[in-house]
N, C-alpha and C. Protein backbone atom coordinates (compact mmCIF):
# COMPACT_ATOMS: atom_id res chain seq x y z
N UNK A 1 113.00 107.98 142.73
CA UNK A 1 111.59 108.14 142.45
C UNK A 1 110.81 107.20 143.36
N UNK A 2 109.84 107.73 144.04
CA UNK A 2 109.00 106.90 144.91
C UNK A 2 107.84 106.35 144.12
N UNK A 3 107.42 105.19 144.51
CA UNK A 3 106.27 104.60 143.84
C UNK A 3 104.99 105.14 144.47
N UNK A 4 104.01 105.35 143.63
CA UNK A 4 102.71 105.83 144.11
C UNK A 4 101.99 104.68 144.81
N UNK A 5 101.02 105.00 145.68
CA UNK A 5 100.31 103.93 146.39
C UNK A 5 99.63 102.95 145.44
N UNK A 6 99.29 103.39 144.25
CA UNK A 6 98.60 102.51 143.30
C UNK A 6 99.56 101.92 142.26
N UNK A 7 100.85 102.03 142.50
CA UNK A 7 101.82 101.49 141.54
C UNK A 7 101.63 99.99 141.38
N UNK A 8 101.82 99.55 140.14
CA UNK A 8 101.73 98.12 139.86
C UNK A 8 103.12 97.56 139.67
N UNK A 9 103.31 96.32 140.08
CA UNK A 9 104.55 95.60 139.81
C UNK A 9 104.22 94.54 138.77
N UNK A 10 104.87 94.65 137.62
CA UNK A 10 104.62 93.73 136.51
C UNK A 10 105.86 92.87 136.33
N UNK A 11 105.66 91.57 136.21
CA UNK A 11 106.80 90.65 136.14
C UNK A 11 106.84 89.81 134.88
N UNK A 12 105.90 90.00 133.96
CA UNK A 12 105.94 89.23 132.71
C UNK A 12 105.77 90.16 131.52
N UNK A 13 106.39 89.79 130.42
CA UNK A 13 106.26 90.55 129.18
C UNK A 13 104.82 90.54 128.68
N UNK A 14 104.13 89.44 128.87
CA UNK A 14 102.75 89.33 128.41
C UNK A 14 101.86 90.37 129.09
N UNK A 15 101.98 90.48 130.40
CA UNK A 15 101.17 91.47 131.13
C UNK A 15 101.60 92.88 130.76
N UNK A 16 102.90 93.10 130.61
CA UNK A 16 103.38 94.43 130.22
C UNK A 16 102.76 94.85 128.89
N UNK A 17 102.74 93.94 127.92
CA UNK A 17 102.15 94.25 126.60
C UNK A 17 100.65 94.50 126.71
N UNK A 18 99.97 93.71 127.54
CA UNK A 18 98.52 93.89 127.70
C UNK A 18 98.18 95.23 128.35
N UNK A 19 99.00 95.63 129.30
CA UNK A 19 98.72 96.84 130.09
C UNK A 19 99.51 98.06 129.60
N UNK A 20 100.22 97.94 128.48
CA UNK A 20 101.17 98.96 128.03
C UNK A 20 100.56 100.37 128.04
N UNK A 21 99.37 100.52 127.47
CA UNK A 21 98.79 101.85 127.32
C UNK A 21 98.18 102.39 128.61
N UNK A 22 98.10 101.54 129.64
CA UNK A 22 97.56 102.02 130.91
C UNK A 22 98.66 102.23 131.96
N UNK A 23 99.90 101.95 131.60
CA UNK A 23 101.01 102.13 132.55
C UNK A 23 101.14 103.60 132.93
N UNK A 24 101.46 103.82 134.20
CA UNK A 24 101.61 105.18 134.71
C UNK A 24 102.94 105.33 135.42
N UNK A 25 103.36 106.56 135.60
CA UNK A 25 104.59 106.85 136.32
C UNK A 25 104.56 106.16 137.68
N UNK A 26 105.66 105.48 138.00
CA UNK A 26 105.74 104.76 139.26
C UNK A 26 105.47 103.28 139.13
N UNK A 27 104.83 102.86 138.03
CA UNK A 27 104.65 101.42 137.81
C UNK A 27 106.02 100.79 137.61
N UNK A 28 106.14 99.53 137.95
CA UNK A 28 107.44 98.85 137.94
C UNK A 28 107.36 97.62 137.05
N UNK A 29 108.36 97.46 136.19
CA UNK A 29 108.50 96.23 135.41
C UNK A 29 109.80 95.57 135.83
N UNK A 30 109.69 94.32 136.29
CA UNK A 30 110.87 93.56 136.70
C UNK A 30 111.08 92.45 135.70
N UNK A 31 112.22 92.48 135.03
CA UNK A 31 112.55 91.45 134.05
C UNK A 31 113.11 92.07 132.80
N UNK A 32 113.58 91.22 131.92
CA UNK A 32 114.13 91.70 130.65
C UNK A 32 113.00 91.84 129.65
N UNK A 33 112.86 93.04 129.12
CA UNK A 33 111.82 93.32 128.15
C UNK A 33 112.18 92.66 126.82
N UNK A 34 111.32 91.77 126.35
CA UNK A 34 111.57 91.12 125.06
C UNK A 34 111.12 92.07 123.95
N UNK A 35 112.06 92.46 123.11
CA UNK A 35 111.78 93.40 122.04
C UNK A 35 112.15 92.82 120.69
N UNK A 36 111.38 93.18 119.68
CA UNK A 36 111.76 92.87 118.30
C UNK A 36 112.78 93.91 117.86
N UNK A 37 113.43 93.64 116.75
CA UNK A 37 114.52 94.52 116.28
C UNK A 37 114.07 95.97 116.11
N UNK A 38 112.83 96.20 115.80
CA UNK A 38 112.37 97.57 115.56
C UNK A 38 111.65 98.19 116.76
N UNK A 39 111.75 97.57 117.92
CA UNK A 39 111.00 98.04 119.09
C UNK A 39 111.86 98.66 120.19
N UNK A 40 113.13 98.94 119.91
CA UNK A 40 114.00 99.49 120.94
C UNK A 40 113.47 100.80 121.51
N UNK A 41 112.70 101.52 120.71
CA UNK A 41 112.15 102.80 121.16
C UNK A 41 111.22 102.64 122.36
N UNK A 42 110.69 101.44 122.58
CA UNK A 42 109.80 101.21 123.72
C UNK A 42 110.52 101.44 125.05
N UNK A 43 111.81 101.11 125.10
CA UNK A 43 112.59 101.37 126.33
C UNK A 43 112.57 102.86 126.66
N UNK A 44 112.82 103.69 125.65
CA UNK A 44 112.82 105.14 125.85
C UNK A 44 111.44 105.62 126.27
N UNK A 45 110.40 105.11 125.63
CA UNK A 45 109.04 105.51 125.96
C UNK A 45 108.72 105.18 127.42
N UNK A 46 109.08 103.98 127.85
CA UNK A 46 108.79 103.59 129.23
C UNK A 46 109.53 104.48 130.23
N UNK A 47 110.79 104.76 129.96
CA UNK A 47 111.58 105.62 130.86
C UNK A 47 110.98 107.03 130.90
N UNK A 48 110.65 107.58 129.74
CA UNK A 48 110.09 108.93 129.68
C UNK A 48 108.74 109.03 130.39
N UNK A 49 108.00 107.93 130.42
CA UNK A 49 106.70 107.92 131.10
C UNK A 49 106.83 107.64 132.59
N UNK A 50 108.06 107.42 133.07
CA UNK A 50 108.29 107.24 134.49
C UNK A 50 108.09 105.82 134.98
N UNK A 51 108.08 104.86 134.06
CA UNK A 51 107.98 103.45 134.44
C UNK A 51 109.35 103.02 134.94
N UNK A 52 109.40 102.36 136.07
CA UNK A 52 110.66 101.91 136.65
C UNK A 52 110.98 100.54 136.08
N UNK A 53 112.16 100.40 135.49
CA UNK A 53 112.58 99.13 134.90
C UNK A 53 113.72 98.55 135.70
N UNK A 54 113.65 97.25 135.95
CA UNK A 54 114.75 96.55 136.59
C UNK A 54 114.94 95.22 135.89
N UNK A 55 116.09 95.00 135.22
CA UNK A 55 117.23 95.90 135.08
C UNK A 55 116.86 97.17 134.30
N UNK A 56 117.68 98.18 134.49
CA UNK A 56 117.41 99.49 133.89
C UNK A 56 117.37 99.41 132.37
N UNK A 57 116.76 100.42 131.76
CA UNK A 57 116.69 100.48 130.29
C UNK A 57 118.09 100.53 129.69
N UNK A 58 119.00 101.27 130.34
CA UNK A 58 120.38 101.35 129.86
C UNK A 58 121.01 99.96 129.85
N UNK A 59 120.85 99.22 130.93
CA UNK A 59 121.41 97.87 131.02
C UNK A 59 120.82 96.96 129.96
N UNK A 60 119.52 97.07 129.76
CA UNK A 60 118.87 96.21 128.77
C UNK A 60 119.33 96.54 127.36
N UNK A 61 119.50 97.83 127.07
CA UNK A 61 119.97 98.20 125.73
C UNK A 61 121.42 97.78 125.52
N UNK A 62 122.24 97.93 126.54
CA UNK A 62 123.64 97.48 126.45
C UNK A 62 123.73 95.99 126.17
N UNK A 63 122.86 95.24 126.78
CA UNK A 63 122.84 93.78 126.60
C UNK A 63 122.52 93.41 125.15
N UNK A 64 121.75 94.25 124.46
CA UNK A 64 121.30 93.96 123.11
C UNK A 64 122.21 94.49 122.01
N UNK A 65 123.08 95.45 122.31
CA UNK A 65 123.78 96.18 121.26
C UNK A 65 125.29 96.18 121.44
N UNK A 66 125.98 95.45 120.60
CA UNK A 66 127.45 95.44 120.63
C UNK A 66 127.99 96.82 120.25
N UNK A 67 127.31 97.52 119.37
CA UNK A 67 127.74 98.87 118.97
C UNK A 67 127.68 99.81 120.17
N UNK A 68 126.59 99.74 120.92
CA UNK A 68 126.45 100.58 122.12
C UNK A 68 127.54 100.23 123.13
N UNK A 69 127.85 98.94 123.29
CA UNK A 69 128.91 98.52 124.19
C UNK A 69 130.25 99.13 123.77
N UNK A 70 130.53 99.10 122.46
CA UNK A 70 131.78 99.67 121.97
C UNK A 70 131.85 101.17 122.21
N UNK A 71 130.72 101.87 122.03
CA UNK A 71 130.68 103.31 122.31
C UNK A 71 130.93 103.59 123.79
N UNK A 72 130.24 102.87 124.63
CA UNK A 72 130.28 103.15 126.06
C UNK A 72 131.56 102.68 126.73
N UNK A 73 132.06 101.51 126.32
CA UNK A 73 133.21 100.91 126.99
C UNK A 73 134.47 100.92 126.13
N UNK A 74 134.50 101.74 125.09
CA UNK A 74 135.62 101.76 124.16
C UNK A 74 136.98 101.92 124.81
N UNK A 75 137.08 102.73 125.84
CA UNK A 75 138.38 102.95 126.50
C UNK A 75 138.87 101.73 127.25
N UNK A 76 137.95 100.86 127.64
CA UNK A 76 138.34 99.65 128.37
C UNK A 76 138.55 98.46 127.43
N UNK A 77 138.27 98.63 126.16
CA UNK A 77 138.40 97.53 125.20
C UNK A 77 139.78 97.55 124.56
N UNK A 78 140.05 96.55 123.76
CA UNK A 78 141.33 96.47 123.06
C UNK A 78 141.54 97.71 122.20
N UNK A 79 142.78 98.11 121.99
CA UNK A 79 143.05 99.26 121.11
C UNK A 79 142.44 99.04 119.73
N UNK A 80 141.99 100.11 119.13
CA UNK A 80 141.38 100.12 117.81
C UNK A 80 140.04 99.39 117.75
N UNK A 81 139.42 99.17 118.90
CA UNK A 81 138.06 98.65 118.90
C UNK A 81 137.14 99.81 118.57
N UNK A 82 136.39 99.68 117.50
CA UNK A 82 135.51 100.77 117.08
C UNK A 82 134.13 100.22 116.73
N UNK A 83 133.09 101.02 116.97
CA UNK A 83 131.76 100.59 116.55
C UNK A 83 131.62 100.69 115.04
N UNK A 84 131.00 99.72 114.44
CA UNK A 84 130.80 99.72 112.98
C UNK A 84 129.30 99.68 112.73
N UNK A 85 128.79 100.78 112.14
CA UNK A 85 127.36 100.91 111.87
C UNK A 85 126.98 100.45 110.48
N UNK A 86 127.87 100.64 109.52
CA UNK A 86 127.51 100.34 108.13
C UNK A 86 128.77 100.01 107.32
N UNK A 87 128.60 99.86 106.02
CA UNK A 87 129.72 99.50 105.13
C UNK A 87 130.81 100.57 105.13
N UNK A 88 130.42 101.82 105.23
CA UNK A 88 131.41 102.90 105.22
C UNK A 88 132.32 102.81 106.45
N UNK A 89 131.71 102.56 107.60
CA UNK A 89 132.52 102.38 108.82
C UNK A 89 133.44 101.18 108.69
N UNK A 90 132.93 100.11 108.06
CA UNK A 90 133.74 98.91 107.88
C UNK A 90 134.96 99.21 107.01
N UNK A 91 134.77 99.93 105.91
CA UNK A 91 135.90 100.27 105.03
C UNK A 91 136.91 101.17 105.74
N UNK A 92 136.42 102.15 106.49
CA UNK A 92 137.33 103.02 107.23
C UNK A 92 138.13 102.23 108.26
N UNK A 93 137.48 101.29 108.91
CA UNK A 93 138.16 100.50 109.94
C UNK A 93 139.18 99.56 109.32
N UNK A 94 138.85 98.95 108.20
CA UNK A 94 139.81 98.08 107.51
C UNK A 94 141.03 98.89 107.12
N UNK A 95 140.83 100.09 106.60
CA UNK A 95 141.96 100.96 106.25
C UNK A 95 142.76 101.35 107.48
N UNK A 96 142.09 101.60 108.58
CA UNK A 96 142.77 101.93 109.83
C UNK A 96 143.64 100.77 110.29
N UNK A 97 143.13 99.55 110.19
CA UNK A 97 143.88 98.37 110.62
C UNK A 97 145.07 98.08 109.71
N UNK A 98 145.00 98.51 108.46
CA UNK A 98 146.10 98.25 107.52
C UNK A 98 147.26 99.21 107.72
N UNK A 99 147.06 100.28 108.46
CA UNK A 99 148.14 101.26 108.68
C UNK A 99 149.17 100.73 109.63
């Protein structure tokens, strides 16, 4: 994706938050987006709007989520490494380990 002549390069979370609703396709954010636990959807919104993120949204989400890491890299992890989302997954995994 090429940047438009009027593309902005944003390097701080403060400016990104201030300018969030005016961001346009081709704008660039460089840095790790600081998110609260309920704000992960902002990564998807930025990508869908064509905002270029560096590091990428995928990289930033992987950095935040051990469950996502287990899903994505499960084949490279130790045998029986599984993502656990809730108590039900925990019980199933404990039973799996006892076999």
